[in-house]
PDB file of C-alpha atoms in Angstrom:
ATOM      1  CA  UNK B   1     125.282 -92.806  19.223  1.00  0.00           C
ATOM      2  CA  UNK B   2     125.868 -92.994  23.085  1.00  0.00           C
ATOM      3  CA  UNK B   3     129.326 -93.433  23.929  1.00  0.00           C
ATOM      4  CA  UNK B   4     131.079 -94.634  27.126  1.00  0.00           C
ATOM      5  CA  UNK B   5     133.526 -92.609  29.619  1.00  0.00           C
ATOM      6  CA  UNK B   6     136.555 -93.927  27.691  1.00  0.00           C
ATOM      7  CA  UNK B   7     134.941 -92.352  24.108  1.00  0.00           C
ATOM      8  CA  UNK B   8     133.950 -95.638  22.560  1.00  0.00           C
ATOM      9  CA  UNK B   9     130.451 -96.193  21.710  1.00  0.00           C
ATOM     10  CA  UNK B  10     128.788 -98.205  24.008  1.00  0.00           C
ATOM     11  CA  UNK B  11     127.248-101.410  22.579  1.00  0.00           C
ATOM     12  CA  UNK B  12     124.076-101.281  20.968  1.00  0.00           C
ATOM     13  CA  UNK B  13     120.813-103.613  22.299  1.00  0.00           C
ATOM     14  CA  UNK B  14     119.146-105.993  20.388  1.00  0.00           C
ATOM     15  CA  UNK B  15     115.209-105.945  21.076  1.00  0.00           C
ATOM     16  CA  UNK B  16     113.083-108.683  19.321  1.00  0.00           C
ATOM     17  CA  UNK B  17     109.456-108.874  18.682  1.00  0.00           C
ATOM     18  CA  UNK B  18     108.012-112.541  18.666  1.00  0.00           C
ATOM     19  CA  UNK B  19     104.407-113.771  18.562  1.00  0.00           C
ATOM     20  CA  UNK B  20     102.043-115.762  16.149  1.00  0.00           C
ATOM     21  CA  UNK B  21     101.353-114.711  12.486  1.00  0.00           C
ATOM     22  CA  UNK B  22      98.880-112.066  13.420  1.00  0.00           C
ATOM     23  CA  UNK B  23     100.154-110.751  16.644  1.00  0.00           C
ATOM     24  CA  UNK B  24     101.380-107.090  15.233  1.00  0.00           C
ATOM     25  CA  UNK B  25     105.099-107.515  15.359  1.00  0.00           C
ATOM     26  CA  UNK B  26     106.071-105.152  12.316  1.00  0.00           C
ATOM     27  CA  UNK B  27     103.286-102.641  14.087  1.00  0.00           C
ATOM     28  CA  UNK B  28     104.744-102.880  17.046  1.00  0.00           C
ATOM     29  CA  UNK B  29     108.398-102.681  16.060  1.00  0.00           C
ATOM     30  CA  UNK B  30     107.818 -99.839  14.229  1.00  0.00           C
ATOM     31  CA  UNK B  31     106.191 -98.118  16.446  1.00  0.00           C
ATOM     32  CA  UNK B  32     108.661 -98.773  19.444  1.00  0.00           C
ATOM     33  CA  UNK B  33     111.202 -97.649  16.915  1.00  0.00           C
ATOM     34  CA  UNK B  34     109.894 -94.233  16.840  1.00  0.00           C
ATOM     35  CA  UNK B  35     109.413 -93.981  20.448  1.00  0.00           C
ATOM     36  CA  UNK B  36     113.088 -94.698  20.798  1.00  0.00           C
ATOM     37  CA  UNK B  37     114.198 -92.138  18.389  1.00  0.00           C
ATOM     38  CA  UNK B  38     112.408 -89.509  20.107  1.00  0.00           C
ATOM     39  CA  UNK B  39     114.135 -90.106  23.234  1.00  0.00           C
ATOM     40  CA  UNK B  40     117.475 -89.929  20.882  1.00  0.00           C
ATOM     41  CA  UNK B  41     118.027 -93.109  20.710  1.00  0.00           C
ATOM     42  CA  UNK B  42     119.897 -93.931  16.895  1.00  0.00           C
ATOM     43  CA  UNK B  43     118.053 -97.227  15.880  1.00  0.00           C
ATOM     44  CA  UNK B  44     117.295 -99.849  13.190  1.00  0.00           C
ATOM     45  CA  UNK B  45     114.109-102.046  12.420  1.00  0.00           C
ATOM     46  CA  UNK B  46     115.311-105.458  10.962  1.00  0.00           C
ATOM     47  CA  UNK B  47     113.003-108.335   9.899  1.00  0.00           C
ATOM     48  CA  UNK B  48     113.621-111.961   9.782  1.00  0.00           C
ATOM     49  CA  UNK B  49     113.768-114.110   7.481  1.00  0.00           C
ATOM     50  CA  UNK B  50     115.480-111.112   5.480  1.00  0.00           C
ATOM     51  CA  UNK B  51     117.125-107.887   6.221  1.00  0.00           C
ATOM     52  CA  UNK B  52     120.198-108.481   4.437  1.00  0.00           C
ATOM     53  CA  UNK B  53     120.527-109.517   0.492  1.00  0.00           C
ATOM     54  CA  UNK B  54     121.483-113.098   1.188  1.00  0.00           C
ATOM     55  CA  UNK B  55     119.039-113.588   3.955  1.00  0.00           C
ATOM     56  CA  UNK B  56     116.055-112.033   1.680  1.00  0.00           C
ATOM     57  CA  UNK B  57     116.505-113.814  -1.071  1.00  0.00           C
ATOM     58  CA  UNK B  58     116.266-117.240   1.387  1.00  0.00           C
ATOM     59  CA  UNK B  59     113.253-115.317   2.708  1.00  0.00           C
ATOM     60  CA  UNK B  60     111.850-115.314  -0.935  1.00  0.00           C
ATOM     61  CA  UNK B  61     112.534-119.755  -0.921  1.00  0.00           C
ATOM     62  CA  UNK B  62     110.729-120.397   2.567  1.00  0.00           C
ATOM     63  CA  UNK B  63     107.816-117.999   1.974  1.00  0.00           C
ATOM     64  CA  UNK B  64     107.191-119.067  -1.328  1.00  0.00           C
ATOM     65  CA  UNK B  65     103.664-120.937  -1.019  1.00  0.00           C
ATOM     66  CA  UNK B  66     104.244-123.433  -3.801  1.00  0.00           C
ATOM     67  CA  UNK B  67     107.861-124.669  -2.188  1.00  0.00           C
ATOM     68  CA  UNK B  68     107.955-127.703  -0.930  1.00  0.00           C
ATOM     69  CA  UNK B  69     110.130-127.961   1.960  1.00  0.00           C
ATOM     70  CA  UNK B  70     110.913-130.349   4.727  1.00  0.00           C
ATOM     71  CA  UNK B  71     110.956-129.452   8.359  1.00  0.00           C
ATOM     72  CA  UNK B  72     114.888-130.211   8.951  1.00  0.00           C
ATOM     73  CA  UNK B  73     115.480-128.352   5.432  1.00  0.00           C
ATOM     74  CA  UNK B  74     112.822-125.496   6.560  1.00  0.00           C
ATOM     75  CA  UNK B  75     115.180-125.156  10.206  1.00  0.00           C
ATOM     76  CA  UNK B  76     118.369-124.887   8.174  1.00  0.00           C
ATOM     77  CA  UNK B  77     117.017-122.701   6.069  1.00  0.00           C
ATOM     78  CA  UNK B  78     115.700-119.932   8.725  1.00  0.00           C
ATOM     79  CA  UNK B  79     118.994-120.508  10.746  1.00  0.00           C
ATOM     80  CA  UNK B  80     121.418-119.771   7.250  1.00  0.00           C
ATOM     81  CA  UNK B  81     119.246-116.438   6.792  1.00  0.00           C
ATOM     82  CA  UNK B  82     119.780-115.645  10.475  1.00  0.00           C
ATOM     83  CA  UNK B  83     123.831-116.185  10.381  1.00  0.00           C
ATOM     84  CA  UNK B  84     123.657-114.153   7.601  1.00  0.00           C
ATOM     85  CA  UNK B  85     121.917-111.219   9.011  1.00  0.00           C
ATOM     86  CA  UNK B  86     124.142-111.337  12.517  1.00  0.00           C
ATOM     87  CA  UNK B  87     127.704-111.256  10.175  1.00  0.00           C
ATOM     88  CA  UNK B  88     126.570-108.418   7.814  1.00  0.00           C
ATOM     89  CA  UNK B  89     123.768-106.416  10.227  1.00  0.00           C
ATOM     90  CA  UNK B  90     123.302-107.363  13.740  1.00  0.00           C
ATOM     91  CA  UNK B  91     126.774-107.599  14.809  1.00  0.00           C
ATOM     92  CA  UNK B  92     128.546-104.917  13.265  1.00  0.00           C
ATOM     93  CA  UNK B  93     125.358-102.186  14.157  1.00  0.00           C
ATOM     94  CA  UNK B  94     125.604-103.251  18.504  1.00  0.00           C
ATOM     95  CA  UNK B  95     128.978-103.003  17.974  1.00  0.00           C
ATOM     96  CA  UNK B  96     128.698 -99.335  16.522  1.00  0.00           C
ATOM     97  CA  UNK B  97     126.237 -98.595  19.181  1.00  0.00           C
ATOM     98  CA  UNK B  98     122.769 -98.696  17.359  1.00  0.00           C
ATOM     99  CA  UNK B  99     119.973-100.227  18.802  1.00  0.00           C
ATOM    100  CA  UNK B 100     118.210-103.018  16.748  1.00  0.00           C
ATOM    101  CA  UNK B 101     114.531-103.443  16.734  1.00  0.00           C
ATOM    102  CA  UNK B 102     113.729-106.856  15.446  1.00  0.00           C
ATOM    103  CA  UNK B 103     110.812-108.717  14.265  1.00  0.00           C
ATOM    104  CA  UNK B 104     111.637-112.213  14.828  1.00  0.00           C
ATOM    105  CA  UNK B 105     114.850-114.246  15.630  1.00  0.00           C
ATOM    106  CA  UNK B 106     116.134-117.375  17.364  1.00  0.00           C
ATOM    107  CA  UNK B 107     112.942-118.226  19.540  1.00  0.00           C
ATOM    108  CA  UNK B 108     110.860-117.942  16.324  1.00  0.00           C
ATOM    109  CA  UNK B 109     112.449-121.013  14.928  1.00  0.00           C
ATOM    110  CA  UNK B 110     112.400-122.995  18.561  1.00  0.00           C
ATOM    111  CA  UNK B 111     108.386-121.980  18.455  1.00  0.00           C
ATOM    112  CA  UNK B 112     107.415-122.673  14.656  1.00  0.00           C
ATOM    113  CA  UNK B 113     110.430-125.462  13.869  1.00  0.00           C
ATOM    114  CA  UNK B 114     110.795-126.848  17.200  1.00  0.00           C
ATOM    115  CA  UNK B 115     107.369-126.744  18.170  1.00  0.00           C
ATOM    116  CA  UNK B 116     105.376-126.677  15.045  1.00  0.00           C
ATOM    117  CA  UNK B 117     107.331-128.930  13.013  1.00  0.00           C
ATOM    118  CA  UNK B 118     107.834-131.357  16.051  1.00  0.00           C
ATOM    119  CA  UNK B 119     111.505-131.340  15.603  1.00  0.00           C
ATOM    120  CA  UNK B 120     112.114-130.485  19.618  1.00  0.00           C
ATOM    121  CA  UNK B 121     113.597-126.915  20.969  1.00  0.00           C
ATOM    122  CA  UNK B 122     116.841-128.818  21.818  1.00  0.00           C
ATOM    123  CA  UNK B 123     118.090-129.628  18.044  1.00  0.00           C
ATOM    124  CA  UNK B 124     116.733-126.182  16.545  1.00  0.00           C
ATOM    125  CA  UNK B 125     118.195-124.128  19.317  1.00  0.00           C
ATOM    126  CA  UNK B 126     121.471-126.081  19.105  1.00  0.00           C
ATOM    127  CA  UNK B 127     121.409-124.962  15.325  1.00  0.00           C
ATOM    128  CA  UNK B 128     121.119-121.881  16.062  1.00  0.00           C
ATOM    129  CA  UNK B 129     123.694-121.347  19.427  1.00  0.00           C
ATOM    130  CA  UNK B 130     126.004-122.148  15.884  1.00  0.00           C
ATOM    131  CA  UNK B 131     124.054-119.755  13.173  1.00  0.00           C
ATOM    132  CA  UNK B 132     124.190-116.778  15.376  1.00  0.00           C
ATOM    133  CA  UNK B 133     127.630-117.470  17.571  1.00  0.00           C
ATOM    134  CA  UNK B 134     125.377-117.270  20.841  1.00  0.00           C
ATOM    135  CA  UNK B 135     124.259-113.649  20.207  1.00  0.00           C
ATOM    136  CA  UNK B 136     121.142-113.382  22.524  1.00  0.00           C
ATOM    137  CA  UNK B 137     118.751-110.491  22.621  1.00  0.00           C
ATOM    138  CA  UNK B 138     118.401-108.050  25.505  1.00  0.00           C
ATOM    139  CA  UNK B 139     114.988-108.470  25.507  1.00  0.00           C
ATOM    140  CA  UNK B 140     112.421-110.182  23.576  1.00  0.00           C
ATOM    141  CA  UNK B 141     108.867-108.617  22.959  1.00  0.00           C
ATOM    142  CA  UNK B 142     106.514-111.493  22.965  1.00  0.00           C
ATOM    143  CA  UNK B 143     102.960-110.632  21.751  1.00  0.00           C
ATOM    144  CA  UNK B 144     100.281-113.197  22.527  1.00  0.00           C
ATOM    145  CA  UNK B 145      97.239-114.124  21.614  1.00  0.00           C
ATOM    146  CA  UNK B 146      94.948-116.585  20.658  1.00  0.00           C
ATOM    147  CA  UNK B 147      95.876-118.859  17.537  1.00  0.00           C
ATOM    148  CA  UNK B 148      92.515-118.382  16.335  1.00  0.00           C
ATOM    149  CA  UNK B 149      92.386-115.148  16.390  1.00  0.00           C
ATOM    150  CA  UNK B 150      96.167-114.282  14.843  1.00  0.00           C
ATOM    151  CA  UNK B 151      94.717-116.407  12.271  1.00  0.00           C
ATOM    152  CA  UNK B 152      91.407-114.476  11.347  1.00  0.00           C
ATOM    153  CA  UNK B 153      93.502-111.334  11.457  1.00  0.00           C
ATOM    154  CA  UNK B 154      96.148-113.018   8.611  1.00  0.00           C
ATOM    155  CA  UNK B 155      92.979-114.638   6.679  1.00  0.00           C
ATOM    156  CA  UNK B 156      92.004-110.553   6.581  1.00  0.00           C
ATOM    157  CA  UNK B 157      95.251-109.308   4.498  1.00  0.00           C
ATOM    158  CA  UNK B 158      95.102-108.293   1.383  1.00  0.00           C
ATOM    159  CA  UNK B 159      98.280-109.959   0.198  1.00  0.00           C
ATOM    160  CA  UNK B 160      97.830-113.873  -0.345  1.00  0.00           C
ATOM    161  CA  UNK B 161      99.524-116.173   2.148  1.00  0.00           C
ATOM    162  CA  UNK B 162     102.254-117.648   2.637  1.00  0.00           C
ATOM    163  CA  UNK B 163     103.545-120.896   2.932  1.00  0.00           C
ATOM    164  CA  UNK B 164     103.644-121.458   6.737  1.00  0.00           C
ATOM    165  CA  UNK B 165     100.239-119.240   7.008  1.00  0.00           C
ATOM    166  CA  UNK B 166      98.492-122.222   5.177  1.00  0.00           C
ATOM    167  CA  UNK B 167      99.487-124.558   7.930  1.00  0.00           C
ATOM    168  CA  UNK B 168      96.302-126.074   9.506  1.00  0.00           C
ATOM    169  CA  UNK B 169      95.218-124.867  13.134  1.00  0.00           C
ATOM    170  CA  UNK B 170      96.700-127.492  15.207  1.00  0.00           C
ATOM    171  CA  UNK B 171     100.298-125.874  14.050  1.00  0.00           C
ATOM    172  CA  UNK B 172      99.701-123.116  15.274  1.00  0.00           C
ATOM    173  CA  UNK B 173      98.766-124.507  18.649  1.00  0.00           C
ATOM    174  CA  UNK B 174     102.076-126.004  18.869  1.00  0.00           C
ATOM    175  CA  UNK B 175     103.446-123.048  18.311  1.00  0.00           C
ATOM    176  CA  UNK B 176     101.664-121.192  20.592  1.00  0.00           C
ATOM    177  CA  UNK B 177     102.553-123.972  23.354  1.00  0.00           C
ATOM    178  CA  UNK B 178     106.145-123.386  22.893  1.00  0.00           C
ATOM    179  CA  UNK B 179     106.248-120.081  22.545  1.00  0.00           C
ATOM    180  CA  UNK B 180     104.402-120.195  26.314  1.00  0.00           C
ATOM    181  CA  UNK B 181     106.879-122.745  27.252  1.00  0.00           C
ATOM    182  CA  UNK B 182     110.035-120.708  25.894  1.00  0.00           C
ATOM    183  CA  UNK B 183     108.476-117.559  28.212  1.00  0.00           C
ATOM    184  CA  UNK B 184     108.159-119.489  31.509  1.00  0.00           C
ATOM    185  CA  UNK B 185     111.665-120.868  31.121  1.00  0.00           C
ATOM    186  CA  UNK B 186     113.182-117.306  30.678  1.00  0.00           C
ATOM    187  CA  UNK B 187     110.427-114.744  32.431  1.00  0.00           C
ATOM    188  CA  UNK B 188     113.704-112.053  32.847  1.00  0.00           C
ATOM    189  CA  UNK B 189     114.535-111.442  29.408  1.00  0.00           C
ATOM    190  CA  UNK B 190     110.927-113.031  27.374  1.00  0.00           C
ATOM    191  CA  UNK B 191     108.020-110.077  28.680  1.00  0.00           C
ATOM    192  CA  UNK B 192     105.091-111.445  27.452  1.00  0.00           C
ATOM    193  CA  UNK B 193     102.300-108.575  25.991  1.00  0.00           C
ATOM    194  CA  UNK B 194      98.795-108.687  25.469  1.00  0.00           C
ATOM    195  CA  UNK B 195      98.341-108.913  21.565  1.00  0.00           C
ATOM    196  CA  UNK B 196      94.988-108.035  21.666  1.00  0.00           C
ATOM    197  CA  UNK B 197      95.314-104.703  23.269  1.00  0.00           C
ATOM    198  CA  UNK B 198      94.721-101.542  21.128  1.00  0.00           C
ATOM    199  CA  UNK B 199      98.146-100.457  19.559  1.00  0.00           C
ATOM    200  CA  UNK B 200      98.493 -97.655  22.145  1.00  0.00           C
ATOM    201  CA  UNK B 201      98.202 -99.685  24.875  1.00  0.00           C
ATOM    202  CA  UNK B 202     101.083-102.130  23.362  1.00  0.00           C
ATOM    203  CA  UNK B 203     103.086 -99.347  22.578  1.00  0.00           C
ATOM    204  CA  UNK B 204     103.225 -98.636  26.233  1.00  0.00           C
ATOM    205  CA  UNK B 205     103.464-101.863  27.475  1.00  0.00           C
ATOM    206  CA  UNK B 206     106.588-102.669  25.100  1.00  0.00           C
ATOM    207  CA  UNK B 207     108.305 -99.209  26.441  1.00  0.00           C
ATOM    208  CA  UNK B 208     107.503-100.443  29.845  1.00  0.00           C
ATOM    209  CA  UNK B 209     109.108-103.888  29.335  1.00  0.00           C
ATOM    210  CA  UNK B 210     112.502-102.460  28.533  1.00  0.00           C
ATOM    211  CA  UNK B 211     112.565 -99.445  30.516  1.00  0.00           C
ATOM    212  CA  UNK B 212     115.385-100.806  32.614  1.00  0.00           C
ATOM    213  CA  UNK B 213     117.269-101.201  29.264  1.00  0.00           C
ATOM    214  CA  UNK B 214     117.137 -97.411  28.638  1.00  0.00           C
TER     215      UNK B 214
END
């Protein structure tokens, strides 16, 4: 834990990973974890929907392929997890002074809700300004690639999909519009990574995009 010249620890810094089902967030979050704990760095990899009990068990509802859920019930849904996680993770580990690795958060539901679901970025991130209390990441890892190819890549898992994975094609092109969108808006703190890169190479292109952060 880094502390400041007054002996307090100095706040922690939130990094997300975004991207399309398929992209390699939990491979790439992982992997920048590491990197950051061998430069001593003390660090946590969270996921969303989930990384707290409440939010995990939510996780369990909106994955759940045979669910059916509505797109305003869906938003509320991924925003409830996500107050969750900043009251009883996020918030009380920046304030210790622990970084946070995580895969997903706010811009996720203004890409798949906002976009996807067609209910417009405005509503979903008003939603969330409220879920999270306005906590905004550092930086935010966005992996891109082609829908079509984040899709053959989740068609080749093992595990069976998930609800929002059985979504037809043109979903996912809305998603990837807004995601593109939410990127152009805020270039400073959304660095944008080739996906389709081998991991090494996105390993060193994620270090690269918060170097100024370390």
């Amino acid at each position: 834990m880094l502390a400041s010249a007054t002996g307090m620890p100095t706040r922690g810094r939130l990094i997300t990973i975004e991207g399309l089902d398929g992209a390699g967030k939990t491979t790439v979050a992982t992997a920048l974890a590491d990197a950051l704990r061998d430069r001593g760095i003390d660090v946590t990899v969270l996921r969303e929907p989930g990384g707290v009990p409440a939010a995990e068990r939510i996780r369990e509802l909106v994955k759940g392929p045979d669910a059916r859920i509505g797109a305003r019930a869906e938003a509320l849904l991924y925003a409830a997890a996500r107050a969750q996680l900043v009251e009883d993770a996020l918030k009380p580990l920046l304030k210790g002074g622990t970084w946070i690795v995580l895969d997903r958060f706010v811009d996720s539901s203004l890409a798949y809700q906002g976009g996807g679901r067609v209910l417009g970025v405005g509503p979903v991130r008003e939603v969330n300004e409220f879920a999270t209390g306005g906590l905004t990441p550092d930086r935010t890892l966005l992996l891109t690639l082609e829908p079509a190819v984040g899709r053959a890549r989740t068609r080749a898992r093992e595990e069976p999909a998930d609800r929002l994975e059985l979504e037809r094609d043109d979903f996912f092109g809305r998603i990837a519009s807004a995601y593109q969108q939410l990127a152009a808006a805020d270039p400073e703190r959304i660095r944008q990574i080739d996906a389709t890169q081998p991991p090494d190479a996105v390993l060193t292109d994620a270090l690269a995009a918060i170097a100024d952060l370390l």
